[in-house]
Short mmCIF file of C-alpha atoms and ligand atoms in Angstrom, two decimals:
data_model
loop_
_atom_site.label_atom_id
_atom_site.label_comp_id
_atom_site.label_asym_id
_atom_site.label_seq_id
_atom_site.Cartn_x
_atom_site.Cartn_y
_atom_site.Cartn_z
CA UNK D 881 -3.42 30.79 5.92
CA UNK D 882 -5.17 27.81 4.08
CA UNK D 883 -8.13 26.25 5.65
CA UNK D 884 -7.58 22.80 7.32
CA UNK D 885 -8.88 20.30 5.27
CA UNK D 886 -10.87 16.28 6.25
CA UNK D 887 -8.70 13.44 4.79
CA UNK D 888 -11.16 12.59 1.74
CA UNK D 889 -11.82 8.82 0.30
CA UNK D 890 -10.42 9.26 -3.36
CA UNK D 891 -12.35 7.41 -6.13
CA UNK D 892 -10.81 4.03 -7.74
CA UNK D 893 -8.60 5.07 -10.53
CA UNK D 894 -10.43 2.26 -12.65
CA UNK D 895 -14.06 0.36 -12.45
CA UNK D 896 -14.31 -2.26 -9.65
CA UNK D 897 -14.37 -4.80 -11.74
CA UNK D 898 -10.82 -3.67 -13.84
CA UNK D 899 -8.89 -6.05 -12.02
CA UNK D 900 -10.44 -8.92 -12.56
CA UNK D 901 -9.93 -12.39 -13.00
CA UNK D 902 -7.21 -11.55 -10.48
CA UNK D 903 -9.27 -9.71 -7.79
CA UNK D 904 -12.71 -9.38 -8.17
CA UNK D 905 -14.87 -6.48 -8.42
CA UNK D 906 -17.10 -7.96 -5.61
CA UNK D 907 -13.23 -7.80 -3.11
CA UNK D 908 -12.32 -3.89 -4.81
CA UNK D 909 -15.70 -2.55 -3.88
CA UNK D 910 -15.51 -3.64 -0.20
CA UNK D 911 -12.01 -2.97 -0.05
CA UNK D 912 -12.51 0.33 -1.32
CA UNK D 913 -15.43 1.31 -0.03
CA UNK D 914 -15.61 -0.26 3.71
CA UNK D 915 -12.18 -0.80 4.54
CA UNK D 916 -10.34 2.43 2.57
CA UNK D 917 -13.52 4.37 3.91
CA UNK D 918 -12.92 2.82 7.47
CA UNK D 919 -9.35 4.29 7.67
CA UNK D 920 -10.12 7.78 6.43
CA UNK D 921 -13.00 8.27 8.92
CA UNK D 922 -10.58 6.73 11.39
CA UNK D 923 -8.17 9.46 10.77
CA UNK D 924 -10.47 11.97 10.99
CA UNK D 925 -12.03 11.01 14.20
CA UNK D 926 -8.30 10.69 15.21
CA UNK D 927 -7.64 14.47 14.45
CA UNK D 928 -10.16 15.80 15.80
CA UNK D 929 -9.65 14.09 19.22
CA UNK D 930 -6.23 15.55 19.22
CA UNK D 931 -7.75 19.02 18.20
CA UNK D 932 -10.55 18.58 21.09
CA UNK D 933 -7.91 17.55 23.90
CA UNK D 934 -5.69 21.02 22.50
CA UNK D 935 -8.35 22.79 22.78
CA UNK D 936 -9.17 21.40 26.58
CA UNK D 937 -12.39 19.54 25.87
CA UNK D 938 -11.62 16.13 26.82
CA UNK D 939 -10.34 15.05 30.33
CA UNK D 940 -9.19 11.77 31.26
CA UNK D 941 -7.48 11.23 27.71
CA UNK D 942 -4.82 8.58 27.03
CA UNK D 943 -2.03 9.76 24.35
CA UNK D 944 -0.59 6.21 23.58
CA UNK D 945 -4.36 5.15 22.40
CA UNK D 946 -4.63 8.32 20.82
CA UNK D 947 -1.65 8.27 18.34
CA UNK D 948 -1.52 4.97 18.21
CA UNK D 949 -5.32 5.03 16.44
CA UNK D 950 -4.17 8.22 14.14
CA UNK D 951 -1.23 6.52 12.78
CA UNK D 952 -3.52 3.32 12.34
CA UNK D 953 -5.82 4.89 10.80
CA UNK D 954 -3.58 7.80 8.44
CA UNK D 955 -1.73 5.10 7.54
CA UNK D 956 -4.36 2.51 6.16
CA UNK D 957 -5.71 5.65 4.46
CA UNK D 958 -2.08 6.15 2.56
CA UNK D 959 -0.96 2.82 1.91
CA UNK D 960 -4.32 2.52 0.08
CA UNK D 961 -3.75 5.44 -2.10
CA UNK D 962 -0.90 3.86 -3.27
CA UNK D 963 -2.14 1.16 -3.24
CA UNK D 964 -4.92 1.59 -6.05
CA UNK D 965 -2.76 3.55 -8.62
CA UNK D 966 0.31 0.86 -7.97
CA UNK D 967 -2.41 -1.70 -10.38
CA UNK D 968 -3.95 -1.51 -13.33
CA UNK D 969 -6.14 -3.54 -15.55
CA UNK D 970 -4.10 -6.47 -16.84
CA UNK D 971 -3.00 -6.49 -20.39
CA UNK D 972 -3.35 -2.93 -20.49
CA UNK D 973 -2.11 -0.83 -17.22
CA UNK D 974 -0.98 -4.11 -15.45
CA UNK D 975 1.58 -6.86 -15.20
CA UNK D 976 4.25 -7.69 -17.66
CA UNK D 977 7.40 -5.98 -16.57
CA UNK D 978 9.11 -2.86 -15.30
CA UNK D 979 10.88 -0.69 -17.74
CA UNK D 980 12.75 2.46 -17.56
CA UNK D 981 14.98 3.76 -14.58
CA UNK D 982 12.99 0.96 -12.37
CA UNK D 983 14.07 -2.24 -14.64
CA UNK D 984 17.64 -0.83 -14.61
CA UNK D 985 17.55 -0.77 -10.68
CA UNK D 986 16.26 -4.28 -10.54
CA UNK D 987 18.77 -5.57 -13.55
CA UNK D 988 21.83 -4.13 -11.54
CA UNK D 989 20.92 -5.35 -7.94
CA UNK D 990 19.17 -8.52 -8.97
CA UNK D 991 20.42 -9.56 -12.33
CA UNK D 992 17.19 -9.56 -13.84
CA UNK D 993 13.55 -9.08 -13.42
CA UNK D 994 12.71 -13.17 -13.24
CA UNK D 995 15.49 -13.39 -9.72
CA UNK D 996 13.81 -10.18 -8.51
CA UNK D 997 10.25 -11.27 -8.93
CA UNK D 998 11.65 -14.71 -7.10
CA UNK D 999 13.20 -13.10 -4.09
CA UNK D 1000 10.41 -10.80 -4.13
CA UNK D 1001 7.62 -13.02 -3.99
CA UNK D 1002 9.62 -15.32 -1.00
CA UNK D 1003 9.30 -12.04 0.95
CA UNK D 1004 5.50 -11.19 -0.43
CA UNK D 1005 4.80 -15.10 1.24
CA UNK D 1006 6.94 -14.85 4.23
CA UNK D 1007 4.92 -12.41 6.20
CA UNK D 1008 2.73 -13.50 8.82
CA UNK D 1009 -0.53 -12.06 9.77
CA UNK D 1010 -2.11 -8.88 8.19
CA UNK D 1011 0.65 -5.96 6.50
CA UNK D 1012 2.22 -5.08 3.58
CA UNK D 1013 4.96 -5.62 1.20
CA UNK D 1014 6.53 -2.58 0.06
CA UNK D 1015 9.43 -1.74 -2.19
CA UNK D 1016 11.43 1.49 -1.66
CA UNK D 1017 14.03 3.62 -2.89
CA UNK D 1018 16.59 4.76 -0.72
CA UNK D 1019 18.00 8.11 -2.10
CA UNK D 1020 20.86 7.62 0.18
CA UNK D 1021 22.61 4.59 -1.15
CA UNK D 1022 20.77 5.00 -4.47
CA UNK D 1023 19.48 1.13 -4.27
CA UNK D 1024 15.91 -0.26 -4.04
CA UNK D 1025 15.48 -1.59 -0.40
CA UNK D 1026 12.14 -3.31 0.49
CA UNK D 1027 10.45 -4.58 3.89
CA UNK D 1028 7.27 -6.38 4.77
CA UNK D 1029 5.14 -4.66 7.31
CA UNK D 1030 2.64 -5.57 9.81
CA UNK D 1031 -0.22 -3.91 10.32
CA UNK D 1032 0.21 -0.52 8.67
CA UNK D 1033 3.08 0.62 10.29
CA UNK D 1034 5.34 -1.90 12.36
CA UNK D 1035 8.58 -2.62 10.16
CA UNK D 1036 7.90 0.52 7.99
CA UNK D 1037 11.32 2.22 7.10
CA UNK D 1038 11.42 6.08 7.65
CA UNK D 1039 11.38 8.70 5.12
CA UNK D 1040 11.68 6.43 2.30
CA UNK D 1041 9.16 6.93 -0.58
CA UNK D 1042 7.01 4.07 -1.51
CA UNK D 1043 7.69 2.71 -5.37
CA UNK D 1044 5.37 -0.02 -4.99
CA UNK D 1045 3.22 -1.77 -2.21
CA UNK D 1046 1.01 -4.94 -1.78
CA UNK D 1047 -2.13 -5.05 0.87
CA UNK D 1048 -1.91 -8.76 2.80
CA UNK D 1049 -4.33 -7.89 4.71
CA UNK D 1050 -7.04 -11.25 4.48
CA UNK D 1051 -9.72 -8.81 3.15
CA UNK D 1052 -7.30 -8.38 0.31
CA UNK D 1053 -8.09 -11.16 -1.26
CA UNK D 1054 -10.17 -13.70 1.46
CA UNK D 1055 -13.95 -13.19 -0.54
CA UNK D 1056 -12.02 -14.63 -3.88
CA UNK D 1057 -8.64 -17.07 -2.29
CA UNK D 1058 -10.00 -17.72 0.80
CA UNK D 1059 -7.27 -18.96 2.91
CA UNK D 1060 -4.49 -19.78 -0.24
CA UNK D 1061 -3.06 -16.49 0.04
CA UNK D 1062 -0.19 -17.50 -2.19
CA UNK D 1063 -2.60 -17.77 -5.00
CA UNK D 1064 -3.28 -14.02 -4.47
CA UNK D 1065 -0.23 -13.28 -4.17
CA UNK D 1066 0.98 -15.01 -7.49
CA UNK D 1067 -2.15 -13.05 -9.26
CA UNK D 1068 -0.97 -9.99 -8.24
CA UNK D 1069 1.97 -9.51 -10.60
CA UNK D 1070 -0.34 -9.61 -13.32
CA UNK D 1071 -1.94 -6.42 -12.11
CA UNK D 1072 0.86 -4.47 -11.59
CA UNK D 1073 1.31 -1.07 -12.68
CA UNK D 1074 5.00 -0.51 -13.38
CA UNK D 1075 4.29 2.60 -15.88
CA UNK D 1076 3.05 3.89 -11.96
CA UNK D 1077 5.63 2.66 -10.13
CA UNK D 1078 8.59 4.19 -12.49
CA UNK D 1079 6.53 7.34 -12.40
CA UNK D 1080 7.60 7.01 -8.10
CA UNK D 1081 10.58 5.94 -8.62
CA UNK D 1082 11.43 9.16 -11.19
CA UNK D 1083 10.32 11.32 -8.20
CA UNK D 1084 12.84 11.00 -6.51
CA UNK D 1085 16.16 9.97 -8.65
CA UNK D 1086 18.81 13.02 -8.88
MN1 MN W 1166 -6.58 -3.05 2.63
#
């Protein structure tokens, strides 16, 4: 048997400031750093409570706080590792438009990339407080599908893998849009990485 391993903080795939104008190095290194780091000692701490109360360490323990904090936590810690790789330096890695398998999907369930990127973005705006926006495929009906979620996991479809995902959380993008989120949001699509979202999306097409 393999040894159990600690949930690690993976480097940035690029330099904190690659992103910029559209998020600044001074936002990736916190976000990174602080908040990515938060989650993954979260999820550790989460773990080995559960291992502590198996092993009969810990009396009085409540299993709703419990699992409630590991998914919290685990989750924040994958939806950042997506996260990361899903953008790129614009010009280079990021923004333009999808090609391959991925602009097909879009041009046969949207009619092209400019009515996706419009319905898209209504949903990217509509959600309230801190989550996500995240774009699936569904092997099952062989379509894109696509939710917002709140927090890291309310909303958060089952079982489908992630093509490409967007962190609404305020320290996102607060330090740079302060509270014109929308601005953010419209920045973002010019750090997209679709080379890394077709790479997802190839995963998993029969
Ligand atoms: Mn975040």
């Amino acid at each position: 048997m393999s040894a159990l391993k600690k949930y690690e903080l993976p480097p940035l795939p690029y330099k904190n400031d690659a992103l910029e104008p559209h998020i600044s190095a001074q936002i990736m290194e916190l976000h990174h750093d602080f908040h990515h780091k938060g989650y993954v000692t979260g999820a550790n701490a989460a773990v080995e409570k559960i291992e502590k109360v198996v092993k009969g360490e810990v009396s009085g323990y409540d299993w709703a706080g419990i699992v409630r904090n590991l998914v919290f936590n685990l989750n924040g810690h994958r939806l950042h590792n997506v996260f990361w790789n899903n953008m790129g330096p614009a010009g280079s890695k990021g923004g333009g438009k999808p090609g391959g398998k991925l602009a097909d999907l879009i041009n046969l369930q949207f009619g092209s990339f400019d009515k996706f990127k419009q319905i898209y973005s209504e949903l990217m705006k509509s959600l309230t407080g801190s989550g996500w926006t995240i774009l699936y495929y569904d092997e099952e009906s062989g379509k894109l599908t696509f939710t917002t979620v709140e927090n890291h996991f309310i909303n958060h479809i089952v079982d489908l893998p992630v093509v490409l995902l967007l962190d609404e959380w305020e320290h996102a993008y607060y330090l740079q849009y302060k509270s014109n989120r929308n601005a953010y949001l419209d920045a973002w699509w010019n750090v997209v990485n679709w080379d890394d979202a077709e790479k997802r999306l190839q995963r998993h097409l029969r």
